[in-house]
Short mmCIF file of C-alpha atoms and ligand atoms in Angstrom, two decimals:
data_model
loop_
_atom_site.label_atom_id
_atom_site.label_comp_id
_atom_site.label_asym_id
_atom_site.label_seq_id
_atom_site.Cartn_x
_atom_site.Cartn_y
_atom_site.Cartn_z
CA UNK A 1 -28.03 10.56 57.36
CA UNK A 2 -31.47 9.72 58.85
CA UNK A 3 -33.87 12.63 58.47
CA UNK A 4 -34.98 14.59 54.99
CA UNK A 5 -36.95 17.58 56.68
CA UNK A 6 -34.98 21.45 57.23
CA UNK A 7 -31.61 20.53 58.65
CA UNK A 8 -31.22 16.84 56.86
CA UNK A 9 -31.72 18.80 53.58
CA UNK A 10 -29.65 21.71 54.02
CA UNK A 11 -26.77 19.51 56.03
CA UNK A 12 -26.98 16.98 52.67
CA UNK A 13 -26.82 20.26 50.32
CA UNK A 14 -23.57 21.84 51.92
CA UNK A 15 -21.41 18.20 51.99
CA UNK A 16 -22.74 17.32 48.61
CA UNK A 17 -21.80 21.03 47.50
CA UNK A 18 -18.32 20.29 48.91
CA UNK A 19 -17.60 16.57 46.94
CA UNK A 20 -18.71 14.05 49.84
CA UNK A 21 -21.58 11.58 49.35
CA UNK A 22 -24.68 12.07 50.75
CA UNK A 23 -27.11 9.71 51.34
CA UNK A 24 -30.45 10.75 53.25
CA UNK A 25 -32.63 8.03 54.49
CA UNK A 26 -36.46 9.80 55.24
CA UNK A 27 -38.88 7.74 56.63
CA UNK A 28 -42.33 9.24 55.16
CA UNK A 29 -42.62 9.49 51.17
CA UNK A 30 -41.69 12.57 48.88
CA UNK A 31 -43.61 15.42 50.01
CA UNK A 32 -43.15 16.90 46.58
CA UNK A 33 -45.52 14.19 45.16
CA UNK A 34 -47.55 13.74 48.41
CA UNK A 35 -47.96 17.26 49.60
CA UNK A 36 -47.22 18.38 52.81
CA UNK A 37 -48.58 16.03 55.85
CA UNK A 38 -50.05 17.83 58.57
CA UNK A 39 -48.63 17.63 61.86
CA UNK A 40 -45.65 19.57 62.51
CA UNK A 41 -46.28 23.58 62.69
CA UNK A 42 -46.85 25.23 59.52
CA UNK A 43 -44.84 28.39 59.19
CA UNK A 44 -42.11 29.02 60.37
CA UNK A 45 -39.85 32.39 61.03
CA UNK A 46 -36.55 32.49 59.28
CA UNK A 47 -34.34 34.98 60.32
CA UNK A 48 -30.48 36.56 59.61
CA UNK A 49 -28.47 33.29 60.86
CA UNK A 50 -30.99 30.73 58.99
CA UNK A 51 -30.39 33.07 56.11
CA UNK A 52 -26.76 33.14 56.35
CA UNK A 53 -26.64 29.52 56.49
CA UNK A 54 -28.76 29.01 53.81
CA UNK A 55 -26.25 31.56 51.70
CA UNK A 56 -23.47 29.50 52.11
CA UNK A 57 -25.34 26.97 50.36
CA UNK A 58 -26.88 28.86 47.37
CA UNK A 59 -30.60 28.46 48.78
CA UNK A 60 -31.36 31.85 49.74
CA UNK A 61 -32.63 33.09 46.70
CA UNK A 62 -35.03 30.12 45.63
CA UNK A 63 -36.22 30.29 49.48
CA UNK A 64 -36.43 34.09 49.65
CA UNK A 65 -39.12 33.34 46.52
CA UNK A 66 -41.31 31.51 48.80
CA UNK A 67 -41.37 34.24 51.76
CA UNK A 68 -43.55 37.46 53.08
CA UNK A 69 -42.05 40.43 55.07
CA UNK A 70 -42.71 40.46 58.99
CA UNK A 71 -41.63 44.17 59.83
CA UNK A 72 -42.62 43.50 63.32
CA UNK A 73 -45.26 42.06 65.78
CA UNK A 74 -48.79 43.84 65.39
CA UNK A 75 -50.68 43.75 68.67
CA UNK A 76 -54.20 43.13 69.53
CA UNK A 77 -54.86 44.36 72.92
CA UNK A 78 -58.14 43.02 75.28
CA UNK A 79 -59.74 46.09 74.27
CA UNK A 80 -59.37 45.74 70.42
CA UNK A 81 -56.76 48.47 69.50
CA UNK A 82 -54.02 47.84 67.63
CA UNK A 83 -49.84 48.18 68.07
CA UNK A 84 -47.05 47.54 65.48
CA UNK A 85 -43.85 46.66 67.69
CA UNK A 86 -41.48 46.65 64.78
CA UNK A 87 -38.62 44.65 65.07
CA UNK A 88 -35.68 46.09 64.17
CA UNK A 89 -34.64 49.77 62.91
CA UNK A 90 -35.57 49.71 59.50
CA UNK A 91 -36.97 47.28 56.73
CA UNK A 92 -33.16 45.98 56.30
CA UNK A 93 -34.31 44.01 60.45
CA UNK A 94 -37.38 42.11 59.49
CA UNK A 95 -38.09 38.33 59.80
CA UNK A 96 -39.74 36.43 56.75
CA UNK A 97 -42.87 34.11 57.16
CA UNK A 98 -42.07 31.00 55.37
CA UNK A 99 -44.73 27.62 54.79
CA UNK A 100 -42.50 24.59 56.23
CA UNK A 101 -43.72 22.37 53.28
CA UNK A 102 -42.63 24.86 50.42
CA UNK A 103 -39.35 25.58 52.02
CA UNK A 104 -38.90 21.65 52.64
CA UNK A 105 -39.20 21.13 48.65
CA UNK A 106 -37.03 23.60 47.69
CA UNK A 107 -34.49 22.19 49.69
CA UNK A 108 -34.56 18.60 48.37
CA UNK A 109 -34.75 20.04 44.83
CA UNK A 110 -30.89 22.06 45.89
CA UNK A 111 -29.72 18.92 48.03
CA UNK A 112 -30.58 16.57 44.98
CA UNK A 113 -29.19 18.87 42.68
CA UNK A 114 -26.03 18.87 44.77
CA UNK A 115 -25.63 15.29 44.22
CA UNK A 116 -27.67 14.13 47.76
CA UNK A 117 -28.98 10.93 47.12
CA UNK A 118 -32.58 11.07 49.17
CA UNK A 119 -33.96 7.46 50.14
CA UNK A 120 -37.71 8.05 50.67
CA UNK A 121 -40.14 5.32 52.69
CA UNK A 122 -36.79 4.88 54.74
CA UNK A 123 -37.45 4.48 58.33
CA UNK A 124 -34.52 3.94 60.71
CA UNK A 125 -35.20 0.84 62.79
CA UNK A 126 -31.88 -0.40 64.74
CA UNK A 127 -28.64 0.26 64.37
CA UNK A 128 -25.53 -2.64 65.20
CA UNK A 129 -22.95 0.37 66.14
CA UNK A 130 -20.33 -2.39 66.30
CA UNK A 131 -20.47 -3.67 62.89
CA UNK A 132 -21.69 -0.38 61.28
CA UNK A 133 -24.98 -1.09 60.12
CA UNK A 134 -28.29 0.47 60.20
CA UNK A 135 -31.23 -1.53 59.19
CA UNK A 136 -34.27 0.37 57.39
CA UNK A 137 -37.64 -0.33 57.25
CA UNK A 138 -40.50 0.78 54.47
CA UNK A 139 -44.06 2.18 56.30
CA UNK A 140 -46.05 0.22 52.76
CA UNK A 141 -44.74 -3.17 53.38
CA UNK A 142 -42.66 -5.18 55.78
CA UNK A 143 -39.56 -5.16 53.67
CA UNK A 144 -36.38 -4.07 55.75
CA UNK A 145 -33.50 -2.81 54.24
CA UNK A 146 -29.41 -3.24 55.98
CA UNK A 147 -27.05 -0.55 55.22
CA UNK A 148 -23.49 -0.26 56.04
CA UNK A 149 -22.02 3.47 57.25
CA UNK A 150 -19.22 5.24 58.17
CA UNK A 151 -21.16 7.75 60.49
CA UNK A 152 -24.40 8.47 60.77
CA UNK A 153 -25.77 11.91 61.28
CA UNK A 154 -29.17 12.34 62.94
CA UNK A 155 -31.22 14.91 61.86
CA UNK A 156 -34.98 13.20 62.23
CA UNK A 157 -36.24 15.45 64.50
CA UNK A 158 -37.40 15.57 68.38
CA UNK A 159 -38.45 11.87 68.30
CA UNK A 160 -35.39 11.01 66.77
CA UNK A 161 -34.83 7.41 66.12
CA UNK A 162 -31.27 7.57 65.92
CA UNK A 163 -31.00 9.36 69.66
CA UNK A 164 -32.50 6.25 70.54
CA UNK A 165 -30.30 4.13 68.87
CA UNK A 166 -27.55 5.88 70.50
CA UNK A 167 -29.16 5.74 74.18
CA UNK A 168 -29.22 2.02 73.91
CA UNK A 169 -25.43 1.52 73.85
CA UNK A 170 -24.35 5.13 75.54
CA UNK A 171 -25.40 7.41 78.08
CA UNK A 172 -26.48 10.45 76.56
CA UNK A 173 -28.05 12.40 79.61
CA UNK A 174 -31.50 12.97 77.99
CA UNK A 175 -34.12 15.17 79.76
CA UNK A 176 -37.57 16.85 78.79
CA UNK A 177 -39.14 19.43 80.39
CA UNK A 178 -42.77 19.94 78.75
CA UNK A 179 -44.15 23.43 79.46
CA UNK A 180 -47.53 22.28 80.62
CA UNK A 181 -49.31 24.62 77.46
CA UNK A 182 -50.16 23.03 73.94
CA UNK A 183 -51.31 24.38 70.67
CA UNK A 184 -53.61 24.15 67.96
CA UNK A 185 -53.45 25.72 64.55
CA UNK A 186 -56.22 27.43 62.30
CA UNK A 187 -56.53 29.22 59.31
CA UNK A 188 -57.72 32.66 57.87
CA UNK A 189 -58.53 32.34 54.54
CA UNK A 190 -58.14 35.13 51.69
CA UNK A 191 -60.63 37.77 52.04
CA UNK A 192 -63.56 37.63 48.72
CA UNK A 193 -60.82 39.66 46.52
CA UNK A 194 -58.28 36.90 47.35
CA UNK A 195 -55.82 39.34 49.43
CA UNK A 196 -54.70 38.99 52.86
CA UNK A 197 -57.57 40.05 55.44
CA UNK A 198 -55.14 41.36 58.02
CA UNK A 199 -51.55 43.82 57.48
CA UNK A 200 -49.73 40.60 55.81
CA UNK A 201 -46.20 42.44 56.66
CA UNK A 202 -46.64 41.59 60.41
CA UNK A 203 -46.22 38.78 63.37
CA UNK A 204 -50.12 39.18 64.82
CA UNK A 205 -49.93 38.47 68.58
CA UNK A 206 -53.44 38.07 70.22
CA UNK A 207 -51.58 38.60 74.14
CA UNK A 208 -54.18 37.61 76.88
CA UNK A 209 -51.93 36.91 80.45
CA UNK A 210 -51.56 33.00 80.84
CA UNK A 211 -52.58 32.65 76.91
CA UNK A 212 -52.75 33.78 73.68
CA UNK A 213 -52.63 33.33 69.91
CA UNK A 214 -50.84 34.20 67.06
CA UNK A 215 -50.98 34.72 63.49
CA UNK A 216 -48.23 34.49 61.11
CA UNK A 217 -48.89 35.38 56.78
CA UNK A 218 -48.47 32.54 54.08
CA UNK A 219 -47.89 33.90 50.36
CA UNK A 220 -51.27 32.82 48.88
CA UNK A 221 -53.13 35.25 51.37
CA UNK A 222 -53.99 32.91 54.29
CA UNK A 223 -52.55 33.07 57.95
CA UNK A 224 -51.87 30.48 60.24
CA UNK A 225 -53.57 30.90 63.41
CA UNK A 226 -52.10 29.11 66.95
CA UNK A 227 -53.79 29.40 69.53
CA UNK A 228 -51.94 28.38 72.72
CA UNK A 229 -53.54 27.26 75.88
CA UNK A 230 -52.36 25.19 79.43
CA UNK A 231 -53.40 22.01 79.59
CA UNK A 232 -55.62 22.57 82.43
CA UNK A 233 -57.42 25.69 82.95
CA UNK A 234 -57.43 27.49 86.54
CA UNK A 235 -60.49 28.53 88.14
CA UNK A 236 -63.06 30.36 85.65
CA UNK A 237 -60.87 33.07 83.98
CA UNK A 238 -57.87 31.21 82.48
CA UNK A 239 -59.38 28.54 80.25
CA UNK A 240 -57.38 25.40 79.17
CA UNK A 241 -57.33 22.22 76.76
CA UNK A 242 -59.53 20.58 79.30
CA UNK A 243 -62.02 22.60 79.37
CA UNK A 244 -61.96 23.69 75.51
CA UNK A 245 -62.06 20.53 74.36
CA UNK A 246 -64.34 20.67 71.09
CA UNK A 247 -64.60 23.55 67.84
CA UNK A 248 -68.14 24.77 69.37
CA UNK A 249 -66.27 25.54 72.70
CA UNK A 250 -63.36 26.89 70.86
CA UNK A 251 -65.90 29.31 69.43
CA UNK A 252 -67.31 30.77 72.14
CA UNK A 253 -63.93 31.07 73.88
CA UNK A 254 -62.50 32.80 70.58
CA UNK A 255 -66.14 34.87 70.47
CA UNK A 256 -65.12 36.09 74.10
CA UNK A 257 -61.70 37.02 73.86
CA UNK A 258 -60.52 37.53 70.36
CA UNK A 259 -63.48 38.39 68.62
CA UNK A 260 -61.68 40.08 65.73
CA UNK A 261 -59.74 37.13 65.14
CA UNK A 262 -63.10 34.89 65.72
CA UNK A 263 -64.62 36.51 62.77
CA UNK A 264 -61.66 35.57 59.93
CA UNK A 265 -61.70 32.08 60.84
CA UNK A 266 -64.59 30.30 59.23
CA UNK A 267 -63.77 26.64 59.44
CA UNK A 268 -62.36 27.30 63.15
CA UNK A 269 -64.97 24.80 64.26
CA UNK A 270 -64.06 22.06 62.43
CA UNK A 271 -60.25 23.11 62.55
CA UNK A 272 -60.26 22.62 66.12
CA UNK A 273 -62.03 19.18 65.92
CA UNK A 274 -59.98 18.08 62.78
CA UNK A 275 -56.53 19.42 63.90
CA UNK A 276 -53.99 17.44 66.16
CA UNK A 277 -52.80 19.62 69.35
CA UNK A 278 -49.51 19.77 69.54
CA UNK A 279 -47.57 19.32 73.10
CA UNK A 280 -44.33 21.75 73.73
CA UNK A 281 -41.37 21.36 75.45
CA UNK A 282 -37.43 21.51 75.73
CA UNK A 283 -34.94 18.30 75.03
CA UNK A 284 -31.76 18.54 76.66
CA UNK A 285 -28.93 16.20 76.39
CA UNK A 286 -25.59 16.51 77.87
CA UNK A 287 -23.63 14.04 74.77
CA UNK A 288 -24.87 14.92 70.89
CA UNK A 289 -22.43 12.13 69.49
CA UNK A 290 -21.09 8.69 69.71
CA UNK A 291 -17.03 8.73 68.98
CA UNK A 292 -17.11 8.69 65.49
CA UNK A 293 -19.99 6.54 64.26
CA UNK A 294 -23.30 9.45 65.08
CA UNK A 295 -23.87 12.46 66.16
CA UNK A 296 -27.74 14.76 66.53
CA UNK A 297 -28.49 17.71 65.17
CA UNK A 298 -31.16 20.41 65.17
CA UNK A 299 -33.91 19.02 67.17
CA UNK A 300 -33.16 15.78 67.75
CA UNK A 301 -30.78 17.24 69.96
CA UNK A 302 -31.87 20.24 71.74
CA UNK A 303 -36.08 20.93 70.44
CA UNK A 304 -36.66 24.33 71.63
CA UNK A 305 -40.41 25.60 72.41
CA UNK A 306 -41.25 28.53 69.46
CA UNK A 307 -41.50 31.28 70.96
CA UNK A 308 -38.51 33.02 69.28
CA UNK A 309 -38.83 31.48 66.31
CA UNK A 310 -35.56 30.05 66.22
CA UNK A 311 -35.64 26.24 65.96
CA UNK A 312 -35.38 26.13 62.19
CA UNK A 313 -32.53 29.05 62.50
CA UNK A 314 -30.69 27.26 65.01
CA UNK A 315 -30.22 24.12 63.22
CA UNK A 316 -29.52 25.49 59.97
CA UNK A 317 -26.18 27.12 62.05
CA UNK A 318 -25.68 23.33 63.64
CA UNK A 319 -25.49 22.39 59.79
CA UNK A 320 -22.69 24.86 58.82
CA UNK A 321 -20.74 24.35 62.15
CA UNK A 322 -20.76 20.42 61.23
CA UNK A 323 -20.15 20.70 57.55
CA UNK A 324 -17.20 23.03 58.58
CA UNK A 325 -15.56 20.42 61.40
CA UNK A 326 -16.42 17.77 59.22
CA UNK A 327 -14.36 20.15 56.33
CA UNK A 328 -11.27 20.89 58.59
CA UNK A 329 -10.50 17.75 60.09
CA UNK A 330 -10.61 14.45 58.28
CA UNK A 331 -11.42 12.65 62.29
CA UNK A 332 -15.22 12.05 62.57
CA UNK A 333 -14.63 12.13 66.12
CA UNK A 334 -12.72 15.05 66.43
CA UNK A 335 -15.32 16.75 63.91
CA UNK A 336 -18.41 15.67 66.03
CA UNK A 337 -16.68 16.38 69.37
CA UNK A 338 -15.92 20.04 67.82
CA UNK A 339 -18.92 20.69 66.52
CA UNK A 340 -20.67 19.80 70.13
CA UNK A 341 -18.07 21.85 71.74
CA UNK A 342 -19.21 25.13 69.57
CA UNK A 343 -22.69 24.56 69.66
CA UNK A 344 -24.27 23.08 72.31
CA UNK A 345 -23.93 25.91 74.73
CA UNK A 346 -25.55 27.74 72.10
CA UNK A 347 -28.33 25.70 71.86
CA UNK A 348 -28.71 26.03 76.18
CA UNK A 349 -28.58 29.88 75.50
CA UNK A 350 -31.44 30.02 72.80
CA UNK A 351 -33.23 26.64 74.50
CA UNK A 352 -33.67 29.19 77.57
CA UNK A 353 -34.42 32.95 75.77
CA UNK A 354 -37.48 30.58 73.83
CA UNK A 355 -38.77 29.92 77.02
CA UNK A 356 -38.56 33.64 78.72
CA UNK A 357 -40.09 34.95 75.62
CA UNK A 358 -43.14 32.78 76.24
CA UNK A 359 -43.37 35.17 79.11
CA UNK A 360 -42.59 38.25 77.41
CA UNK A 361 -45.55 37.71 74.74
CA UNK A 362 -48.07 36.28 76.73
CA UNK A 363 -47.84 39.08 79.61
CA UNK A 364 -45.64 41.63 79.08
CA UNK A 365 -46.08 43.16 75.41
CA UNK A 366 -49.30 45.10 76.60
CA UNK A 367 -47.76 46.04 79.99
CA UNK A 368 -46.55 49.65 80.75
CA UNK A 369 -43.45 48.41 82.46
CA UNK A 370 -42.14 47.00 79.50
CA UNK A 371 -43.39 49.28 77.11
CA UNK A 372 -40.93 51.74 78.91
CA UNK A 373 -37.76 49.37 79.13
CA UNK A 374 -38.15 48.78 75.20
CA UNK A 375 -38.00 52.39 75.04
CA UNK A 376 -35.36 53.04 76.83
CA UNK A 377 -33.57 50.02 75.40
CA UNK A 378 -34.21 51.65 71.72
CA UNK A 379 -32.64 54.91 72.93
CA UNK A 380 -29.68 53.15 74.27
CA UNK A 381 -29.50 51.36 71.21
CA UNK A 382 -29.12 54.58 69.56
CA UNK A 383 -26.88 56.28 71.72
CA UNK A 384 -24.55 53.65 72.05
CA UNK A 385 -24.96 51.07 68.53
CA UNK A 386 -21.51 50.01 69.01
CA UNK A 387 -22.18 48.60 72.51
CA UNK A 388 -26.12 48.28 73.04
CA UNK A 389 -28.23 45.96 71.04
CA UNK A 390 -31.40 44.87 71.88
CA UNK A 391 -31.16 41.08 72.72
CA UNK A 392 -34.29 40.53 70.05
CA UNK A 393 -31.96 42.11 67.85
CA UNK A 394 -28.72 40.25 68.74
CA UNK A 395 -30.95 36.77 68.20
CA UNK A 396 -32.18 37.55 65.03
CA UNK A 397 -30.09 39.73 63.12
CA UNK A 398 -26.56 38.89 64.19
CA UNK A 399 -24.67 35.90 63.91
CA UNK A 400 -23.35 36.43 67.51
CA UNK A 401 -23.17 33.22 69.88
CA UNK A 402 -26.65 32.79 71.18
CA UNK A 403 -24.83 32.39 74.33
CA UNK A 404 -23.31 35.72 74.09
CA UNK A 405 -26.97 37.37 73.16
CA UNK A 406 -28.15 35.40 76.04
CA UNK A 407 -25.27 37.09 78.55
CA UNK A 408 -25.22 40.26 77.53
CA UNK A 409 -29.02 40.45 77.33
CA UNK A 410 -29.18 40.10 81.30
CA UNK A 411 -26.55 42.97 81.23
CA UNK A 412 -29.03 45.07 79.56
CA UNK A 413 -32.28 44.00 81.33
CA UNK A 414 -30.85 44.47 84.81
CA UNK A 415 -29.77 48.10 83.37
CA UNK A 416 -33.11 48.61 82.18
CA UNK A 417 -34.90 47.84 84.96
CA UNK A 418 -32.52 49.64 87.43
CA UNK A 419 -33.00 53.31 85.24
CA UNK A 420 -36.98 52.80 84.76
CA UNK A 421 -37.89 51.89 88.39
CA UNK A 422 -40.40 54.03 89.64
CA UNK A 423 -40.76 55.69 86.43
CA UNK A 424 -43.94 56.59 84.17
CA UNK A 425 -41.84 58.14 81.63
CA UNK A 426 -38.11 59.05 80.44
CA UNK A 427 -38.59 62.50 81.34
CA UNK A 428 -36.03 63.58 83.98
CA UNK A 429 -33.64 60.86 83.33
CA UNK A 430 -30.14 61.56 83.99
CA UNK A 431 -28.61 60.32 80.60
CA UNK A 432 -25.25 61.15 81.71
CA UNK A 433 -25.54 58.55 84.58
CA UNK A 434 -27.20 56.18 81.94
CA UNK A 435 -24.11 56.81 79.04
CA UNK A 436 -21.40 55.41 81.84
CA UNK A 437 -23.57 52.38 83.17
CA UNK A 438 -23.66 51.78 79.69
CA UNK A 439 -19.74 52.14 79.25
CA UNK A 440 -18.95 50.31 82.10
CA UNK A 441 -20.81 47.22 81.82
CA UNK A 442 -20.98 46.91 78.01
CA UNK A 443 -18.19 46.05 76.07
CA UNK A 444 -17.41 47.09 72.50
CA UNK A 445 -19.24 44.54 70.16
CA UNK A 446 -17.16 42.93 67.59
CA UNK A 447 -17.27 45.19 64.64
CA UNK A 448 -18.28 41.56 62.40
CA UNK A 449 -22.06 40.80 63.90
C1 E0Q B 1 -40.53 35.89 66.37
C2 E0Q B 1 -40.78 35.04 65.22
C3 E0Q B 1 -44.44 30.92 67.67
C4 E0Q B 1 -43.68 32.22 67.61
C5 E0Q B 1 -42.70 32.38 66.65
C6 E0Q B 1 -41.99 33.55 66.58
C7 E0Q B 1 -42.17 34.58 67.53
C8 E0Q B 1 -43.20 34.44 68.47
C9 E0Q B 1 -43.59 35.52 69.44
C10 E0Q B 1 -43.95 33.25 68.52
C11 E0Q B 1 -40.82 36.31 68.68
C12 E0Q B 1 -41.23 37.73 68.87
N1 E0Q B 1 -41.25 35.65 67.50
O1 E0Q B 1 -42.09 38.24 68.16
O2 E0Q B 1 -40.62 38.29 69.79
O3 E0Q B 1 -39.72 36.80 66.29
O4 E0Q B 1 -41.11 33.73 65.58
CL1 E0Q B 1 -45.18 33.09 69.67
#
């Protein structure tokens, strides 16, 4: 297996767990004696499927350890007044704020304990498909190292190595489309009493039309601030990475448009200057394995934008649906080929909410229109919970096919939509008409979510 970060770890856990041996080959060194190396985004939101994937390997309580409580996504409008949007019903539908680097560790320390055997300073060079060996090299000296496999599995992330292994000797109908808007991440430190300067139990979302910024909690009292921008700014009011292109800019821009947030970040200079900006976009390939000798998962094969906050969630489920073809059937192919099957039009479904809830934060939390369809939505919810769910709530609390969330979320949009238009309010609104649309286009959801 080539990759030691989320997926490689958990993947290595649930096969080791289940008698097979597991070797991971990681390219940087142990980040439990190096510390965490900046680069990729530093929290992350784990949500019911990562957590029921993480269950069926015994992780969720050592992970749960290293979490805080997001009841819901706390709003900071233009003119500084403030908005919980919970998430779900209750505290039983929250997300949890977790720091990639802590969640990383405990991982290793479960996979290892399984019996994975992790291979650190291991970087994947070439693979000879034909005689089954992959050929290593070490980042501290020029030593290279030949293994012999069986299969590989490629869990090393959106610049996967193995992908382009795999590309050299098959087609795999690789595509990216980069959304044109980068990021950059700060910090709020803890306030002088060491607590958390903001409501820690919240997703802050800084919405501002073609931009915005976030803030998610970390346990020691900090939040990670990301700010994302365009690339190129239009005209004078929406600014972009090439016009804010150094921490004293950054300032001013944060000074002008999210003051409140400007104030909490001290080092936001220096952040900005220090900090690499990272680009987003969507992979999509139409092939996620070679026969029986590889096959991609997580985002090596289908890296999502973040704006749902399911990349990590997605390819924990990847791991279970591979451990379990690789469980049922003792044909690699078969197993890969299955596994691809199940969950690659999954991966199209959430690949394309990510991207329409860029959308939905940046312009439409603050906006009356859709203030009024979430309403509505909730009250439907209520009215009918056996048929109506919001699609939020079918991402991140069910285990239903993203693909399924994903079609029966345009059901309920287009309903939403048609009942509101020309509305201010819910007064007057013929529920009886809105019970049958609701019946007639909405089927029964399975009673297992
Ligand atoms: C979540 C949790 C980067 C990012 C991550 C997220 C979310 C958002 C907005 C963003 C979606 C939401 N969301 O609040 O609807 O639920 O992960 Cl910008």
């Amino acid at each position: 297996m080539a990759g030691a970060g989320l997926a490689g770890a958990l993947l290595a856990t649930l096969l080791a767990q289940r008698g097979w041996q597991v070797d991971v080959y990681e390219k940087r060194g142990d980040l439990r004696e190096l510390g965490y190396e900046r680069g990729r985004s530093i929290n992350l939101a784990l949500a019911e499927r990562g957590r029921h994937a993480l269950r069926q390997a015994d992780a969720d309580d050592a992970v749960m350890e290293q979490t805080v409580m997001m009841r819901g996504r706390m709003v900071h409008f233009a003119d500084g007044h403030l908005d919980l949007q919970r998430y779900g019903r209750d505290d039983s539908e929250v997300i949890w704020s977790v720091h990639r680097g802590e969640l990383n560790e405990v991982l290793l320390n479960i996979a290892e304990r399984a019996g994975a055997r992790i291979h650190f300073h291991h970087r994947l060079d070439s693979v000879d498909f034909d005689a089954r060996i992959a050929r290593f090299g070490d980042d501290r000296n020029d030593t290279v190292r030949e293994i012999h496999f069986e299969s590989l599995v490629g869990a090393d992330g959106a610049g996967s190595s193995l992908r382009q292994a795999m590309a050299g000797v098959c087609e795999l109908g690789e595509r990216s489309e980069f959304l044109g808007h980068s990021y950059k991440e700060l910090e709020i430190p803890p306030g002088p009493d060491g607590g958390f300067q903001i409501e820690p139990n919240a997703l802050h979302i800084w919405p501002r039309g073609r931009y915005m910024c976030i803030a998610l909690p970390n346990d020691e009292g900090t939040f990670t601030v990301t700010l994302f921008l365009p690339n190129e700014s239009n005209g004078a009011t929406v600014p972009g990475f090439d016009t804010i292109t150094n921490g004293e800019q950054a300032r001013a821009f944060f000074d002008r448009d999210f003051p409140d947030a400007s104030r909490l970040i001290p080092n936001l200079e220096h952040d900005f200057d220090h900090n690499p900006t990272g680009v987003l976009g969507t992979l999509y390939l139409d092939r996620w394995h070679l026969d029986d000798r590889a096959v991609l998962i997580g985002d090596a094969a289908h890296a999502m934008v973040p704006f749902h906050g399911q990349g990590m969630n997605c390819a924990f489920e990847d791991c279970v649906s591979l451990a379990n073809h690789l469980l049922q059937t003792a044909d690699r192919g078969e197993a890969f080929a299955g596994f691809q099957t199940e969950r690659l039009p999954n991966a199209r479904a959430i690949q394309q909410m990510a991207l329409e809830n860029y959308l939905e934060m940046r312009d439409h939390v603050d906006n009356d229109d859709y203030l009024l369809q979430r309403e509505l939505g909730n009250r439907l919810a209520a009215r009918h919970p056996d048929r109506f769910l919001p699609r939020y709530s079918m991402v991140s609390f069910t285990h239903l096919p993203y693909a399924m969330a994903l079609e029966r979320g345009d059901i309920q949009h287009a309903l939403l939509v048609e009942l509101t238009r020309g509305r201010a309010s819910l007064d007057g609104l013929d529920w009886d008409v809105a019970d049958a649309l609701v019946e007639a286009r909405l089927p029964s959801l399975p009673e297992e979510l």
